[in-house]
C-alpha cells in the first residue's frame, strides 16, 4: 500500500503539474518531482509506483483544483447574479493568466493520453464527472441549458481555453476573452446597429 499522507501526496502532484507546464511530459520523472517538491529521493515512487501513475495523479489533481474553483465561482454567482458571458469571461481569463501553468499541464496530459490508454480512460472519466458537475452548477444558477448540450459547451470552453493558454503570455486581455465568450454564448450574429464589430473581430491568438 502506498503512503497515505494527503499533504505530501498533494505536494507531489502539485510539483508534477508545475513540471508538466515548464518541461512537458518528457520532463516529468519521479526524481524531478521530488526535487521540485523539495522531498527526499524515493518519496515519489513510494506514492506512485509508475510514471503512468504519476501522470494519472496529476490529471486527477488538476480536475480537483478546477472543480473547487468552479464551485466557488458558482457560489458567488448564486449570491450576486451575473450573466453567463461574465461568468465564463472571468473563468477563462483567470485560467489563461493566473492559472496558466495548470492548464498547460492538462493539455500536455491530453496529448500524452493519445499514446496511453490508461491515461485516456482516466481523462474520459474525469470528463464525464465534469459534465455532471457543470449540470449541477447550471441548476444552481437557474440556467435552462439542455443536458445533452453540456458536452458541446465543455468542448467549446476547452477549445477557447487551449487557444488562450497557447497564446503568448501577456497577450490575453479581458476584452479579448470577452469577445471569444460572446461568440461562444451568442454565436457570430452581429446586431444591425453595430456592424463595425464584424470588421474589428477578435485578435488572432494563434
Short mmCIF file of N, CA, C and O in Angstrom, two decimals, residues 105-202:
data_model
loop_
_atom_site.label_atom_id
_atom_site.label_comp_id
_atom_site.label_asym_id
_atom_site.label_seq_id
_atom_site.Cartn_x
_atom_site.Cartn_y
_atom_site.Cartn_z
N UNK A 105 -0.48 22.19 -18.22
CA UNK A 105 -0.24 20.81 -17.76
C UNK A 105 -1.31 19.86 -18.25
O UNK A 105 -1.02 18.75 -18.72
N UNK A 106 -2.58 20.24 -18.17
CA UNK A 106 -3.64 19.31 -18.58
C UNK A 106 -3.61 19.10 -20.08
O UNK A 106 -3.90 18.00 -20.57
N UNK A 107 -3.23 20.11 -20.85
CA UNK A 107 -3.12 19.91 -22.30
C UNK A 107 -1.97 18.97 -22.64
O UNK A 107 -2.07 18.18 -23.58
N UNK A 108 -0.89 19.06 -21.89
CA UNK A 108 0.21 18.10 -22.06
C UNK A 108 -0.30 16.68 -21.80
O UNK A 108 0.01 15.74 -22.55
N UNK A 109 -1.09 16.52 -20.77
CA UNK A 109 -1.62 15.20 -20.43
C UNK A 109 -2.61 14.70 -21.48
O UNK A 109 -2.63 13.52 -21.81
N UNK A 110 -3.41 15.59 -22.02
CA UNK A 110 -4.38 15.17 -23.05
C UNK A 110 -3.67 14.68 -24.31
O UNK A 110 -4.09 13.69 -24.92
N UNK A 111 -2.59 15.33 -24.68
CA UNK A 111 -1.83 14.87 -25.83
C UNK A 111 -1.15 13.54 -25.54
O UNK A 111 -1.13 12.64 -26.39
N UNK A 112 -0.62 13.39 -24.36
CA UNK A 112 0.04 12.13 -23.98
C UNK A 112 -0.97 10.99 -23.92
O UNK A 112 -0.63 9.83 -24.20
N UNK A 113 -2.21 11.29 -23.59
CA UNK A 113 -3.25 10.26 -23.48
C UNK A 113 -3.51 9.57 -24.82
O UNK A 113 -4.00 8.43 -24.85
N UNK A 114 -3.18 10.24 -25.92
CA UNK A 114 -3.36 9.61 -27.23
C UNK A 114 -2.47 8.39 -27.39
O UNK A 114 -2.73 7.53 -28.23
N UNK A 115 -1.43 8.31 -26.55
CA UNK A 115 -0.50 7.18 -26.63
C UNK A 115 -0.57 6.28 -25.39
O UNK A 115 0.17 5.31 -25.29
N UNK A 116 -1.41 6.65 -24.44
CA UNK A 116 -1.51 5.89 -23.18
C UNK A 116 -2.98 5.60 -22.89
O UNK A 116 -3.69 6.46 -22.35
N UNK A 117 -3.46 4.40 -23.20
CA UNK A 117 -4.88 4.07 -22.99
C UNK A 117 -5.35 4.26 -21.56
O UNK A 117 -6.48 4.68 -21.32
N UNK A 118 -4.50 3.93 -20.58
CA UNK A 118 -4.91 4.08 -19.17
C UNK A 118 -5.17 5.54 -18.85
O UNK A 118 -6.18 5.89 -18.23
N UNK A 119 -4.28 6.42 -19.27
CA UNK A 119 -4.45 7.84 -19.04
C UNK A 119 -5.67 8.36 -19.79
O UNK A 119 -6.44 9.17 -19.26
N UNK A 120 -5.87 7.88 -21.01
CA UNK A 120 -7.04 8.29 -21.80
C UNK A 120 -8.33 7.90 -21.09
O UNK A 120 -9.30 8.67 -21.06
N UNK A 121 -8.36 6.71 -20.50
CA UNK A 121 -9.55 6.25 -19.78
C UNK A 121 -9.84 7.14 -18.57
O UNK A 121 -10.99 7.49 -18.30
N UNK A 122 -8.79 7.50 -17.84
CA UNK A 122 -8.96 8.36 -16.67
C UNK A 122 -9.48 9.74 -17.09
O UNK A 122 -10.40 10.29 -16.47
N UNK A 123 -8.91 10.30 -18.15
CA UNK A 123 -9.36 11.61 -18.61
C UNK A 123 -10.81 11.57 -19.09
O UNK A 123 -11.56 12.52 -18.88
N UNK A 124 -11.21 10.47 -19.73
CA UNK A 124 -12.60 10.34 -20.17
C UNK A 124 -13.54 10.30 -18.98
O UNK A 124 -14.62 10.90 -18.99
N UNK A 125 -13.12 9.59 -17.92
CA UNK A 125 -13.93 9.53 -16.71
C UNK A 125 -14.04 10.91 -16.05
O UNK A 125 -15.11 11.31 -15.58
N UNK A 126 -12.93 11.64 -16.04
CA UNK A 126 -12.95 12.99 -15.47
C UNK A 126 -13.85 13.91 -16.29
O UNK A 126 -14.53 14.79 -15.74
N UNK A 127 -13.90 13.69 -17.61
CA UNK A 127 -14.78 14.48 -18.47
C UNK A 127 -16.24 14.21 -18.15
O UNK A 127 -17.06 15.13 -18.10
N UNK A 128 -16.58 12.94 -17.91
CA UNK A 128 -17.95 12.59 -17.53
C UNK A 128 -18.34 13.27 -16.22
O UNK A 128 -19.45 13.81 -16.08
N UNK A 129 -17.42 13.24 -15.27
CA UNK A 129 -17.66 13.89 -13.98
C UNK A 129 -17.85 15.39 -14.17
O UNK A 129 -18.72 16.01 -13.54
N UNK A 130 -17.04 15.98 -15.05
CA UNK A 130 -17.14 17.41 -15.31
C UNK A 130 -18.51 17.78 -15.87
O UNK A 130 -19.09 18.81 -15.50
N UNK A 131 -19.06 16.92 -16.74
CA UNK A 131 -20.40 17.19 -17.29
C UNK A 131 -21.44 17.19 -16.19
O UNK A 131 -22.34 18.05 -16.17
N UNK A 132 -21.34 16.26 -15.26
CA UNK A 132 -22.30 16.18 -14.16
C UNK A 132 -22.19 17.40 -13.24
O UNK A 132 -23.20 17.97 -12.82
N UNK A 133 -20.96 17.80 -12.95
CA UNK A 133 -20.74 18.96 -12.08
C UNK A 133 -21.25 20.23 -12.76
O UNK A 133 -21.88 21.09 -12.12
N UNK A 134 -20.98 20.35 -14.06
CA UNK A 134 -21.44 21.52 -14.80
C UNK A 134 -22.97 21.60 -14.79
O UNK A 134 -23.55 22.68 -14.62
N UNK A 135 -23.62 20.47 -14.97
CA UNK A 135 -25.09 20.44 -14.94
C UNK A 135 -25.61 20.91 -13.58
O UNK A 135 -26.59 21.68 -13.50
N UNK A 136 -24.96 20.48 -12.51
CA UNK A 136 -25.36 20.90 -11.17
C UNK A 136 -25.17 22.41 -10.99
O UNK A 136 -26.00 23.09 -10.37
N UNK A 137 -24.09 22.94 -11.53
CA UNK A 137 -23.86 24.39 -11.46
C UNK A 137 -24.95 25.15 -12.21
O UNK A 137 -25.44 26.18 -11.73
N UNK A 138 -25.32 24.63 -13.39
CA UNK A 138 -26.38 25.28 -14.16
C UNK A 138 -27.69 25.30 -13.38
O UNK A 138 -28.41 26.31 -13.37
N UNK A 139 -27.99 24.19 -12.71
CA UNK A 139 -29.21 24.12 -11.90
C UNK A 139 -29.17 25.16 -10.79
O UNK A 139 -30.17 25.84 -10.51
N UNK A 140 -28.02 25.27 -10.14
CA UNK A 140 -27.89 26.20 -9.02
C UNK A 140 -28.06 27.65 -9.48
O UNK A 140 -28.61 28.49 -8.74
N UNK A 141 -27.62 27.94 -10.71
CA UNK A 141 -27.71 29.30 -11.23
C UNK A 141 -29.01 29.55 -11.99
O UNK A 141 -29.23 30.67 -12.46
N UNK A 142 -29.84 28.50 -12.11
CA UNK A 142 -31.10 28.67 -12.81
C UNK A 142 -30.96 28.79 -14.31
O UNK A 142 -31.82 29.38 -14.97
N UNK A 143 -29.87 28.24 -14.87
CA UNK A 143 -29.66 28.30 -16.31
C UNK A 143 -30.44 27.18 -16.98
O UNK A 143 -30.36 26.02 -16.57
N UNK A 144 -31.18 27.50 -18.03
CA UNK A 144 -32.01 26.50 -18.71
C UNK A 144 -31.28 25.96 -19.93
O UNK A 144 -31.69 26.18 -21.08
N UNK A 145 -30.19 25.27 -19.69
CA UNK A 145 -29.39 24.69 -20.76
C UNK A 145 -29.67 23.19 -20.80
O UNK A 145 -29.55 22.50 -19.77
N UNK A 146 -30.04 22.68 -21.96
CA UNK A 146 -30.37 21.27 -22.08
C UNK A 146 -29.16 20.39 -21.75
O UNK A 146 -28.04 20.69 -22.16
N UNK A 147 -29.44 19.30 -21.02
CA UNK A 147 -28.36 18.41 -20.58
C UNK A 147 -27.52 17.89 -21.74
O UNK A 147 -26.30 17.79 -21.65
N UNK A 148 -28.18 17.57 -22.84
CA UNK A 148 -27.44 16.98 -23.96
C UNK A 148 -26.51 17.97 -24.64
O UNK A 148 -25.64 17.57 -25.43
N UNK A 149 -26.66 19.27 -24.35
CA UNK A 149 -25.80 20.27 -24.95
C UNK A 149 -24.57 20.58 -24.09
O UNK A 149 -23.65 21.29 -24.55
N UNK A 150 -24.53 20.07 -22.87
CA UNK A 150 -23.43 20.39 -21.97
C UNK A 150 -22.08 19.90 -22.50
O UNK A 150 -21.08 20.64 -22.44
N UNK A 151 -21.97 18.67 -23.04
CA UNK A 151 -20.67 18.26 -23.59
C UNK A 151 -20.17 19.20 -24.69
O UNK A 151 -18.97 19.47 -24.79
N UNK A 152 -21.10 19.71 -25.51
CA UNK A 152 -20.69 20.65 -26.55
C UNK A 152 -20.20 21.96 -25.94
O UNK A 152 -19.21 22.55 -26.41
N UNK A 153 -20.87 22.42 -24.88
CA UNK A 153 -20.41 23.64 -24.20
C UNK A 153 -19.02 23.44 -23.60
O UNK A 153 -18.17 24.32 -23.68
N UNK A 154 -18.80 22.27 -23.00
CA UNK A 154 -17.49 21.98 -22.42
C UNK A 154 -16.43 21.93 -23.51
O UNK A 154 -15.30 22.41 -23.33
N UNK A 155 -16.79 21.37 -24.67
CA UNK A 155 -15.84 21.32 -25.79
C UNK A 155 -15.49 22.73 -26.27
O UNK A 155 -14.32 23.04 -26.55
N UNK A 156 -16.49 23.61 -26.35
CA UNK A 156 -16.24 24.99 -26.74
C UNK A 156 -15.34 25.69 -25.72
O UNK A 156 -14.42 26.42 -26.08
N UNK A 157 -15.63 25.48 -24.45
CA UNK A 157 -14.83 26.08 -23.38
C UNK A 157 -13.39 25.58 -23.49
O UNK A 157 -12.43 26.37 -23.41
N UNK A 158 -13.23 24.26 -23.67
CA UNK A 158 -11.88 23.70 -23.75
C UNK A 158 -11.11 24.20 -24.95
O UNK A 158 -9.91 24.47 -24.86
N UNK A 159 -11.80 24.34 -26.09
CA UNK A 159 -11.13 24.87 -27.27
C UNK A 159 -10.69 26.31 -27.08
O UNK A 159 -9.58 26.69 -27.45
N UNK A 160 -11.56 27.12 -26.49
CA UNK A 160 -11.21 28.51 -26.21
C UNK A 160 -10.06 28.58 -25.23
O UNK A 160 -9.12 29.38 -25.39
N UNK A 161 -10.10 27.73 -24.22
CA UNK A 161 -9.06 27.72 -23.22
C UNK A 161 -7.71 27.36 -23.84
O UNK A 161 -6.69 27.99 -23.54
N UNK A 162 -7.70 26.35 -24.72
CA UNK A 162 -6.44 25.97 -25.37
C UNK A 162 -5.86 27.14 -26.16
O UNK A 162 -4.66 27.44 -26.08
N UNK A 163 -6.71 27.82 -26.93
CA UNK A 163 -6.25 28.96 -27.73
C UNK A 163 -5.68 30.06 -26.85
O UNK A 163 -4.62 30.63 -27.15
N UNK A 164 -6.35 30.34 -25.75
CA UNK A 164 -5.90 31.42 -24.86
C UNK A 164 -4.64 31.03 -24.10
O UNK A 164 -3.72 31.85 -23.95
N UNK A 165 -4.57 29.81 -23.63
CA UNK A 165 -3.40 29.35 -22.88
C UNK A 165 -2.18 29.25 -23.79
O UNK A 165 -1.05 29.52 -23.37
N UNK A 166 -2.39 28.87 -25.06
CA UNK A 166 -1.28 28.72 -26.00
C UNK A 166 -0.80 30.07 -26.55
O UNK A 166 0.26 30.14 -27.18
N UNK A 167 -1.58 31.12 -26.32
CA UNK A 167 -1.17 32.44 -26.81
C UNK A 167 0.04 32.93 -26.01
O UNK A 167 0.27 32.51 -24.87
N UNK A 168 0.84 33.84 -26.58
CA UNK A 168 2.00 34.37 -25.85
C UNK A 168 1.57 35.01 -24.54
O UNK A 168 0.57 35.75 -24.52
N UNK A 169 2.27 34.74 -23.45
CA UNK A 169 1.94 35.37 -22.17
C UNK A 169 1.89 36.88 -22.31
O UNK A 169 2.73 37.49 -22.96
N UNK A 170 0.88 37.47 -21.73
CA UNK A 170 0.74 38.92 -21.80
C UNK A 170 -0.16 39.39 -22.93
O UNK A 170 -0.54 40.56 -22.98
N UNK A 171 -0.50 38.47 -23.86
CA UNK A 171 -1.34 38.87 -25.00
C UNK A 171 -2.82 38.68 -24.72
O UNK A 171 -3.66 39.11 -25.51
N UNK A 172 -3.15 38.04 -23.62
CA UNK A 172 -4.55 37.76 -23.30
C UNK A 172 -5.10 38.85 -22.39
O UNK A 172 -4.62 39.05 -21.27
N UNK A 173 -6.10 39.56 -22.88
CA UNK A 173 -6.73 40.63 -22.10
C UNK A 173 -8.19 40.28 -21.85
O UNK A 173 -8.76 39.39 -22.49
N UNK A 174 -8.80 41.01 -20.95
CA UNK A 174 -10.21 40.79 -20.66
C UNK A 174 -11.08 41.04 -21.90
O UNK A 174 -12.02 40.29 -22.15
N UNK A 175 -10.75 42.06 -22.69
CA UNK A 175 -11.55 42.34 -23.88
C UNK A 175 -11.47 41.19 -24.89
O UNK A 175 -12.48 40.82 -25.49
N UNK A 176 -10.28 40.64 -25.08
CA UNK A 176 -10.11 39.52 -26.00
C UNK A 176 -10.94 38.32 -25.54
O UNK A 176 -11.66 37.69 -26.32
N UNK A 177 -10.83 38.00 -24.24
CA UNK A 177 -11.57 36.86 -23.71
C UNK A 177 -13.07 37.08 -23.83
O UNK A 177 -13.82 36.17 -24.21
N UNK A 178 -13.51 38.28 -23.53
CA UNK A 178 -14.95 38.55 -23.59
C UNK A 178 -15.49 38.40 -25.01
O UNK A 178 -16.59 37.90 -25.21
N UNK A 179 -14.73 38.84 -26.00
CA UNK A 179 -15.17 38.67 -27.38
C UNK A 179 -15.32 37.19 -27.73
O UNK A 179 -16.29 36.79 -28.39
N UNK A 180 -14.37 36.39 -27.29
CA UNK A 180 -14.44 34.95 -27.54
C UNK A 180 -15.69 34.37 -26.88
O UNK A 180 -16.44 33.59 -27.48
N UNK A 181 -15.93 34.74 -25.63
CA UNK A 181 -17.06 34.19 -24.88
C UNK A 181 -18.39 34.63 -25.50
O UNK A 181 -19.35 33.84 -25.56
N UNK A 182 -18.47 35.87 -25.94
CA UNK A 182 -19.72 36.33 -26.55
C UNK A 182 -20.08 35.51 -27.78
O UNK A 182 -21.26 35.20 -28.01
N UNK A 183 -19.09 35.12 -28.57
CA UNK A 183 -19.35 34.26 -29.72
C UNK A 183 -19.76 32.87 -29.27
O UNK A 183 -20.67 32.25 -29.83
N UNK A 184 -19.11 32.35 -28.22
CA UNK A 184 -19.45 31.04 -27.69
C UNK A 184 -20.90 30.99 -27.21
O UNK A 184 -21.62 30.01 -27.44
N UNK A 185 -21.34 32.05 -26.55
CA UNK A 185 -22.67 32.07 -25.95
C UNK A 185 -23.75 32.48 -26.95
O UNK A 185 -24.83 31.89 -27.00
N UNK A 186 -23.45 33.49 -27.75
CA UNK A 186 -24.48 34.07 -28.62
C UNK A 186 -24.31 33.74 -30.10
O UNK A 186 -25.18 34.08 -30.90
N UNK A 187 -23.21 33.13 -30.48
CA UNK A 187 -22.96 32.87 -31.89
C UNK A 187 -22.32 34.06 -32.57
O UNK A 187 -21.93 35.04 -31.92
N UNK A 188 -22.22 34.00 -33.89
CA UNK A 188 -21.50 35.03 -34.65
C UNK A 188 -22.41 36.13 -35.18
O UNK A 188 -21.93 37.05 -35.85
N UNK A 189 -23.70 36.04 -34.91
CA UNK A 189 -24.60 37.08 -35.41
C UNK A 189 -24.26 38.42 -34.77
O UNK A 189 -23.96 38.50 -33.58
N UNK A 190 -24.30 39.46 -35.57
CA UNK A 190 -23.97 40.80 -35.07
C UNK A 190 -25.19 41.69 -35.20
O UNK A 190 -25.83 41.74 -36.25
N UNK A 191 -25.58 42.39 -34.12
CA UNK A 191 -26.72 43.30 -34.20
C UNK A 191 -26.53 44.33 -35.31
O UNK A 191 -25.42 44.81 -35.53
N UNK A 192 -27.61 44.68 -36.00
CA UNK A 192 -27.51 45.61 -37.12
C UNK A 192 -26.96 46.96 -36.71
O UNK A 192 -26.31 47.65 -37.49
N UNK A 193 -27.20 47.34 -35.44
CA UNK A 193 -26.76 48.66 -35.01
C UNK A 193 -25.26 48.70 -34.74
O UNK A 193 -24.70 49.74 -34.45
N UNK A 194 -24.57 47.53 -34.84
CA UNK A 194 -23.14 47.53 -34.54
C UNK A 194 -22.35 46.74 -35.59
O UNK A 194 -21.66 45.81 -35.27
N UNK A 195 -22.47 47.11 -36.87
CA UNK A 195 -21.79 46.37 -37.92
C UNK A 195 -20.28 46.48 -37.84
O UNK A 195 -19.56 45.64 -38.37
N UNK A 196 -19.76 47.54 -37.19
CA UNK A 196 -18.32 47.73 -37.12
C UNK A 196 -17.63 46.57 -36.41
O UNK A 196 -16.48 46.27 -36.68
N UNK A 197 -18.34 45.91 -35.49
CA UNK A 197 -17.71 44.84 -34.73
C UNK A 197 -17.33 43.66 -35.60
O UNK A 197 -16.48 42.86 -35.25
N UNK A 198 -17.97 43.54 -36.78
CA UNK A 198 -17.60 42.46 -37.70
C UNK A 198 -16.20 42.70 -38.22
O UNK A 198 -15.38 41.80 -38.32
N UNK A 199 -15.91 43.97 -38.56
CA UNK A 199 -14.61 44.27 -39.13
C UNK A 199 -13.51 44.25 -38.07
O UNK A 199 -12.38 43.92 -38.34
N UNK A 200 -13.86 44.62 -36.85
CA UNK A 200 -12.85 44.61 -35.78
C UNK A 200 -12.46 43.19 -35.42
O UNK A 200 -11.30 42.87 -35.27
N UNK A 201 -13.46 42.34 -35.25
CA UNK A 201 -13.20 40.93 -34.98
C UNK A 201 -12.45 40.69 -33.68
O UNK A 201 -12.28 41.58 -32.85
N UNK A 202 -11.96 39.47 -33.54
CA UNK A 202 -11.18 39.07 -32.36
C UNK A 202 -9.72 38.94 -32.77
O UNK A 202 -9.42 38.31 -33.78
#
